[in-house]
PDB file of C-alpha atoms and ligand atoms in Angstrom:
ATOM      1  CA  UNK A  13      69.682 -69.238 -12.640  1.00 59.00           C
ATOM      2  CA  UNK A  14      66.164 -71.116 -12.368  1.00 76.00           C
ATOM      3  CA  UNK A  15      63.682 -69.246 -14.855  1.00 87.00           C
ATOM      4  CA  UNK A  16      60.409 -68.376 -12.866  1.00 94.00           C
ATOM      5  CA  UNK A  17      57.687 -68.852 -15.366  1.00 97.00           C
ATOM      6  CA  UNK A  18      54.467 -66.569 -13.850  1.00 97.00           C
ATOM      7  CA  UNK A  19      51.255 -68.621 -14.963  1.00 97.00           C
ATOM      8  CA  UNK A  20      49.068 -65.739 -14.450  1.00 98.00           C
ATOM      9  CA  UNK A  21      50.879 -63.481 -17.643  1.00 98.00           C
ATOM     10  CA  UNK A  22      48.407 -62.556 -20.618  1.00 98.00           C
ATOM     11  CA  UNK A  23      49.338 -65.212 -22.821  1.00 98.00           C
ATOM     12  CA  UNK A  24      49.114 -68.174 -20.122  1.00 98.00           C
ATOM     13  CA  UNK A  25      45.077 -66.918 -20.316  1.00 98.00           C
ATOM     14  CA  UNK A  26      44.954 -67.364 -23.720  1.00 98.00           C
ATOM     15  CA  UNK A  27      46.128 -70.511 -23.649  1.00 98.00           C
ATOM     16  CA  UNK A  28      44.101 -71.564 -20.709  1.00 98.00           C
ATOM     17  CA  UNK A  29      40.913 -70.234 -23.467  1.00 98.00           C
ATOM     18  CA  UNK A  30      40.274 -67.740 -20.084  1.00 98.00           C
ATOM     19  CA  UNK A  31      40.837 -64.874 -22.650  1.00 97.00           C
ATOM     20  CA  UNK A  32      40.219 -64.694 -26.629  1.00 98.00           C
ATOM     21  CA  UNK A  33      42.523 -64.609 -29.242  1.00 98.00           C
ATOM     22  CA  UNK A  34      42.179 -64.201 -32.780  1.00 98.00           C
ATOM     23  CA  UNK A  35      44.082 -68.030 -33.974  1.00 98.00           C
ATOM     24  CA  UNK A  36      45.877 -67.821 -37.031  1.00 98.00           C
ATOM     25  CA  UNK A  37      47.324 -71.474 -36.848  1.00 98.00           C
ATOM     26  CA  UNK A  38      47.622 -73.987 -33.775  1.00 98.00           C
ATOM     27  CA  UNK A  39      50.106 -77.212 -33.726  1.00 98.00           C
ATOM     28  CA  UNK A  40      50.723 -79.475 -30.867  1.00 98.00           C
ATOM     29  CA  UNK A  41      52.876 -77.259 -29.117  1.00 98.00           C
ATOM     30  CA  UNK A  42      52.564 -73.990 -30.452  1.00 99.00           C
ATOM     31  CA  UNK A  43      49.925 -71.119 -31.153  1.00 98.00           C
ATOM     32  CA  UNK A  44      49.778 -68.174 -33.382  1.00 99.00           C
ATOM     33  CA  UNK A  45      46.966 -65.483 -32.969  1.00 98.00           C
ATOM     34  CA  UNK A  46      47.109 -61.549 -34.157  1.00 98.00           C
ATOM     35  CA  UNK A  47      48.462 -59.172 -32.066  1.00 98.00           C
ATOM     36  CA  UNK A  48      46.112 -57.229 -30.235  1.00 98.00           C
ATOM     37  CA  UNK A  49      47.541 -53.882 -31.086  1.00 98.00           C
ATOM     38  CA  UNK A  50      48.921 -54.272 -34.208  1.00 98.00           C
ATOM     39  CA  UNK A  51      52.399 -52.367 -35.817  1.00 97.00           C
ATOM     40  CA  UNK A  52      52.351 -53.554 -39.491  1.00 97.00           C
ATOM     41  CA  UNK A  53      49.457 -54.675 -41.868  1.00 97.00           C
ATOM     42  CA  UNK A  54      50.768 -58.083 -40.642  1.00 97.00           C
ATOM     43  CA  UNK A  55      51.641 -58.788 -36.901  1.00 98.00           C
ATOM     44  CA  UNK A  56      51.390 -62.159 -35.923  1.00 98.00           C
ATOM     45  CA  UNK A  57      52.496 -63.877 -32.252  1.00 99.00           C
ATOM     46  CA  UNK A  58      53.341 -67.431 -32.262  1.00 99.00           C
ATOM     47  CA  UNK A  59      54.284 -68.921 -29.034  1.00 99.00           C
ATOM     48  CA  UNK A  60      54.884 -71.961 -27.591  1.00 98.00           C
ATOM     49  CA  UNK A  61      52.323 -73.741 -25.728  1.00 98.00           C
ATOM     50  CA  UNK A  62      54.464 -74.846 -22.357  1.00 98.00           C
ATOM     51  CA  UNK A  63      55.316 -72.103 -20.037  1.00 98.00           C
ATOM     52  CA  UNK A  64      58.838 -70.702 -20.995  1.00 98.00           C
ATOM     53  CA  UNK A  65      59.587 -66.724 -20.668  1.00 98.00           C
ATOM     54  CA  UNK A  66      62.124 -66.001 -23.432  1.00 98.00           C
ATOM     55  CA  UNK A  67      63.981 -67.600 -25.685  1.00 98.00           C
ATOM     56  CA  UNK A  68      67.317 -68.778 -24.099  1.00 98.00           C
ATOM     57  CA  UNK A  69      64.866 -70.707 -21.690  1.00 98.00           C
ATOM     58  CA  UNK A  70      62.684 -72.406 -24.157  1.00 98.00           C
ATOM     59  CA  UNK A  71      65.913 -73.704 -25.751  1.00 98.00           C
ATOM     60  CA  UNK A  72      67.797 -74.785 -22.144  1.00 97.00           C
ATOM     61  CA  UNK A  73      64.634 -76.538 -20.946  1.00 97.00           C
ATOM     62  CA  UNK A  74      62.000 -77.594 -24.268  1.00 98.00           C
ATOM     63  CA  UNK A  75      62.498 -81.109 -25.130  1.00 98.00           C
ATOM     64  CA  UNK A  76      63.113 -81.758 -28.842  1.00 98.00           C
ATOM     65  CA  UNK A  77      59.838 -81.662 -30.198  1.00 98.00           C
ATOM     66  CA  UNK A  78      58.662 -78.755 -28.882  1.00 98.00           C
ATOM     67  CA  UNK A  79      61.521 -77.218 -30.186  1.00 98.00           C
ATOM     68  CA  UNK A  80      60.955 -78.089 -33.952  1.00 98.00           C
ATOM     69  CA  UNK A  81      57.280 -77.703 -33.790  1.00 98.00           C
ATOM     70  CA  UNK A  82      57.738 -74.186 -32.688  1.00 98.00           C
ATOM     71  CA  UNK A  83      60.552 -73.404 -35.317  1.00 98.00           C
ATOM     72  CA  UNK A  84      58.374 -75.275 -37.500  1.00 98.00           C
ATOM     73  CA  UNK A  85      55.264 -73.309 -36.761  1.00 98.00           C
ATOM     74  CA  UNK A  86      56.868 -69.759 -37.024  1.00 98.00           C
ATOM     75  CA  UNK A  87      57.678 -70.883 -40.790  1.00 97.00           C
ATOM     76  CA  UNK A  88      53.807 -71.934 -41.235  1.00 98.00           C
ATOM     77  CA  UNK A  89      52.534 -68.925 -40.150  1.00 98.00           C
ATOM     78  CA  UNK A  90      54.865 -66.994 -42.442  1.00 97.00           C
ATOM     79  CA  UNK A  91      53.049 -68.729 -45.716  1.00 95.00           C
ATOM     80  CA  UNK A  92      49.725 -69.016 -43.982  1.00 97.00           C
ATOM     81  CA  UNK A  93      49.926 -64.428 -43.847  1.00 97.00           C
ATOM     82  CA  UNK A  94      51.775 -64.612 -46.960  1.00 95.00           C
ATOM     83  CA  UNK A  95      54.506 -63.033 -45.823  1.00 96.00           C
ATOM     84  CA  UNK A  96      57.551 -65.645 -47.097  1.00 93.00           C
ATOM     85  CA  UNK A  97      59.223 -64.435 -49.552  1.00 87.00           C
ATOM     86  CA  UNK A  98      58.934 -67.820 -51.572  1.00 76.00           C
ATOM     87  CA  UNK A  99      55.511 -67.343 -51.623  1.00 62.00           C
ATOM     88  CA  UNK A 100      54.674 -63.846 -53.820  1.00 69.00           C
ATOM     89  CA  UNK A 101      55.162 -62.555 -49.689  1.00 71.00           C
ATOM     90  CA  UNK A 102      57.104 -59.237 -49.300  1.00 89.00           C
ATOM     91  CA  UNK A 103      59.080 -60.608 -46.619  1.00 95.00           C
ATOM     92  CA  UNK A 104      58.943 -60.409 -42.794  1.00 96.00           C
ATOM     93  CA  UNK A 105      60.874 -59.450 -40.062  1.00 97.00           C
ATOM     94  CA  UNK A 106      60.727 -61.768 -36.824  1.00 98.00           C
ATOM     95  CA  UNK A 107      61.729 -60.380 -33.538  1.00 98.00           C
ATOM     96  CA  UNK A 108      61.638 -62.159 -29.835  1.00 98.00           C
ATOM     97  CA  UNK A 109      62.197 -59.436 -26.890  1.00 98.00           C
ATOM     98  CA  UNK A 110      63.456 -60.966 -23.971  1.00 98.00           C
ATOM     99  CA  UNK A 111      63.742 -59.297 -20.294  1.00 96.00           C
ATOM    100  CA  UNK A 112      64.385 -55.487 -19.346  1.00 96.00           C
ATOM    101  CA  UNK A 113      66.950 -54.262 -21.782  1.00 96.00           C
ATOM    102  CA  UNK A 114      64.519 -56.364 -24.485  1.00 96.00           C
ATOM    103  CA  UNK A 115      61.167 -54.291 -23.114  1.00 97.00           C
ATOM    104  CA  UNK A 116      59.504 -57.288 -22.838  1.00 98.00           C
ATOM    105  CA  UNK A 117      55.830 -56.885 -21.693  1.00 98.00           C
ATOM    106  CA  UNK A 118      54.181 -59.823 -21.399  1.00 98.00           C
ATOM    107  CA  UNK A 119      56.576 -62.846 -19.621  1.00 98.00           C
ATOM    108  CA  UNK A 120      55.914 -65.880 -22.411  1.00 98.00           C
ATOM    109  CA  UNK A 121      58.141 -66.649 -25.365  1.00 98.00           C
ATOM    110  CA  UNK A 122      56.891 -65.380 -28.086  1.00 98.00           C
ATOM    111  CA  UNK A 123      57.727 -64.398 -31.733  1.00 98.00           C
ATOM    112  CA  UNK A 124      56.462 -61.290 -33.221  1.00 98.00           C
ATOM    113  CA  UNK A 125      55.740 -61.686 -37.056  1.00 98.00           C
ATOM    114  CA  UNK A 126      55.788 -58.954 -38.864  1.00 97.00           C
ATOM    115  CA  UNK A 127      55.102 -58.207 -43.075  1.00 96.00           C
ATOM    116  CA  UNK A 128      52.600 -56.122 -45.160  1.00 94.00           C
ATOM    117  CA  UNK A 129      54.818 -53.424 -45.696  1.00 93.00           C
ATOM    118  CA  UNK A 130      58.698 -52.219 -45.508  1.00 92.00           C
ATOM    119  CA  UNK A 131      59.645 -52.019 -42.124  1.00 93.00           C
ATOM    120  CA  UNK A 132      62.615 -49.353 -42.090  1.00 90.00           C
ATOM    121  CA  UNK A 133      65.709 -50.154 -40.679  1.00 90.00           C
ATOM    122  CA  UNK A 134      65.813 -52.547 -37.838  1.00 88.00           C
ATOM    123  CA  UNK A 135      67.247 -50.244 -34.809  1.00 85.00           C
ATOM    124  CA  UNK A 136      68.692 -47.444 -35.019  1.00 81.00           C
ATOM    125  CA  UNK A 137      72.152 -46.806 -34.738  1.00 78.00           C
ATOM    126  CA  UNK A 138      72.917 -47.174 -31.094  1.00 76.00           C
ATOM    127  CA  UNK A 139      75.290 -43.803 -30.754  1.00 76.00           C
ATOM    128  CA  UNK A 140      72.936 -41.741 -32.854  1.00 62.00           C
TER     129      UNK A 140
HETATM  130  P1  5GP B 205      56.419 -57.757 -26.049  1.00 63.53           P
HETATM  131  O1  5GP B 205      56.576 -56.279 -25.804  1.00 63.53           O
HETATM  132  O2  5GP B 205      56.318 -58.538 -24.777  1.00 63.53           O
HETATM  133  O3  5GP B 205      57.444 -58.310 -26.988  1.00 63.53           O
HETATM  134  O4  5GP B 205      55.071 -57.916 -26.845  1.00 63.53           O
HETATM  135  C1  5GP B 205      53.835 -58.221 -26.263  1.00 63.53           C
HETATM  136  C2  5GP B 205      52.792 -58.075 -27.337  1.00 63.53           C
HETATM  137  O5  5GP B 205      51.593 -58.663 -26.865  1.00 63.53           O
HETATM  138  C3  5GP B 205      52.462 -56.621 -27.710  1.00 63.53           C
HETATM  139  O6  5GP B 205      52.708 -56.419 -29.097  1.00 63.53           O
HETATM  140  C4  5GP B 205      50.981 -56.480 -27.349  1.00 63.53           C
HETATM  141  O7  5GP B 205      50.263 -55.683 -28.261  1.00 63.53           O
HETATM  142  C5  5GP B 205      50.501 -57.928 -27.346  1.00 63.53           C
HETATM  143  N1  5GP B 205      49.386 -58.192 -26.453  1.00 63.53           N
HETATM  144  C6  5GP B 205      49.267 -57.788 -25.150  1.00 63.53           C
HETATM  145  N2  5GP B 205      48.116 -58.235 -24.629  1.00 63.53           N
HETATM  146  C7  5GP B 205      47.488 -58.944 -25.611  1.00 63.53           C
HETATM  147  C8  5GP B 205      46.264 -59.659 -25.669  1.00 63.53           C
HETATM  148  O8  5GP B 205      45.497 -59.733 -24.713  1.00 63.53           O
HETATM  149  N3  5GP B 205      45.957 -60.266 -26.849  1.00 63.53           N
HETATM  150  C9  5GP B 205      46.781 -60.204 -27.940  1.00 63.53           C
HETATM  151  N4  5GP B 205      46.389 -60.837 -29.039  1.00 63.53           N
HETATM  152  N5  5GP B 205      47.960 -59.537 -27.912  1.00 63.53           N
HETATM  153  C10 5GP B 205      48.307 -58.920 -26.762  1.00 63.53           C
END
């Protein structure tokens, strides 16, 4: 199934500069600003720069280096918020929703990082 990328979403703007962002770090192909409404002390969204919608696209269709700078960036970000553990950081939690069952809200790939305090369990059970 061809992924239909919609160049008008949120995050295209920001990367068009046609909306703000607050830029935590910025690599060839990748950005990482705060989340606008944030859900821990540290929530960070790093995405890539070319227009993929989740995940399993950006890995069928990225070439090679946009790949590793994005996996590469996610880790740089981590440090940058002081999140890795390596790095006096309390840890993080990264999470990438993808499509309907994934609630995804805005239609680019993106990455949320999270930190700054213990998130609870990751789900909860799903036959609670
Ligand atoms: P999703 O539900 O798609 O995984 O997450 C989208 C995220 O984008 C949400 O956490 C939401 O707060 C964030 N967001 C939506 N609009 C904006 C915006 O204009 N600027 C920033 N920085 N974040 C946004």
């Amino acid at each position: 199934m061809p992924y239909a990328y919609d160049d008008q979403n949120i995050f295209a703007k920001i990367l068009r500069g046609e909306i703000p962002n607050k830029t935590v770090y910025e690599s060839a192909h990748s950005l990482a600003f705060h989340d606008i409404q944030p859900q821990a002390p540290v929530h960070v969204l790093v995405i890539p720069k070319g227009p993929y919608v989740t995940y399993d696209h950006f890995a069928a269709e990225a070439s090679d280096a946009e790949i590793a700078d994005y996996s590469r960036a996610i880790a740089e970000v981590c440090r940058i918020v002081d999140v890795a553990p390596g790095n006096d950081g309390g840890g993080y939690r990264l999470i990438s929703n993808a499509g309907e069952a994934g609630v995804q809200e805005v239609p680019h790939l993106h990455v949320h990082v999270l930190g700054g305090r213990v998130l609870g369990r990751m789900l909860k059970r799903f036959d609670d």
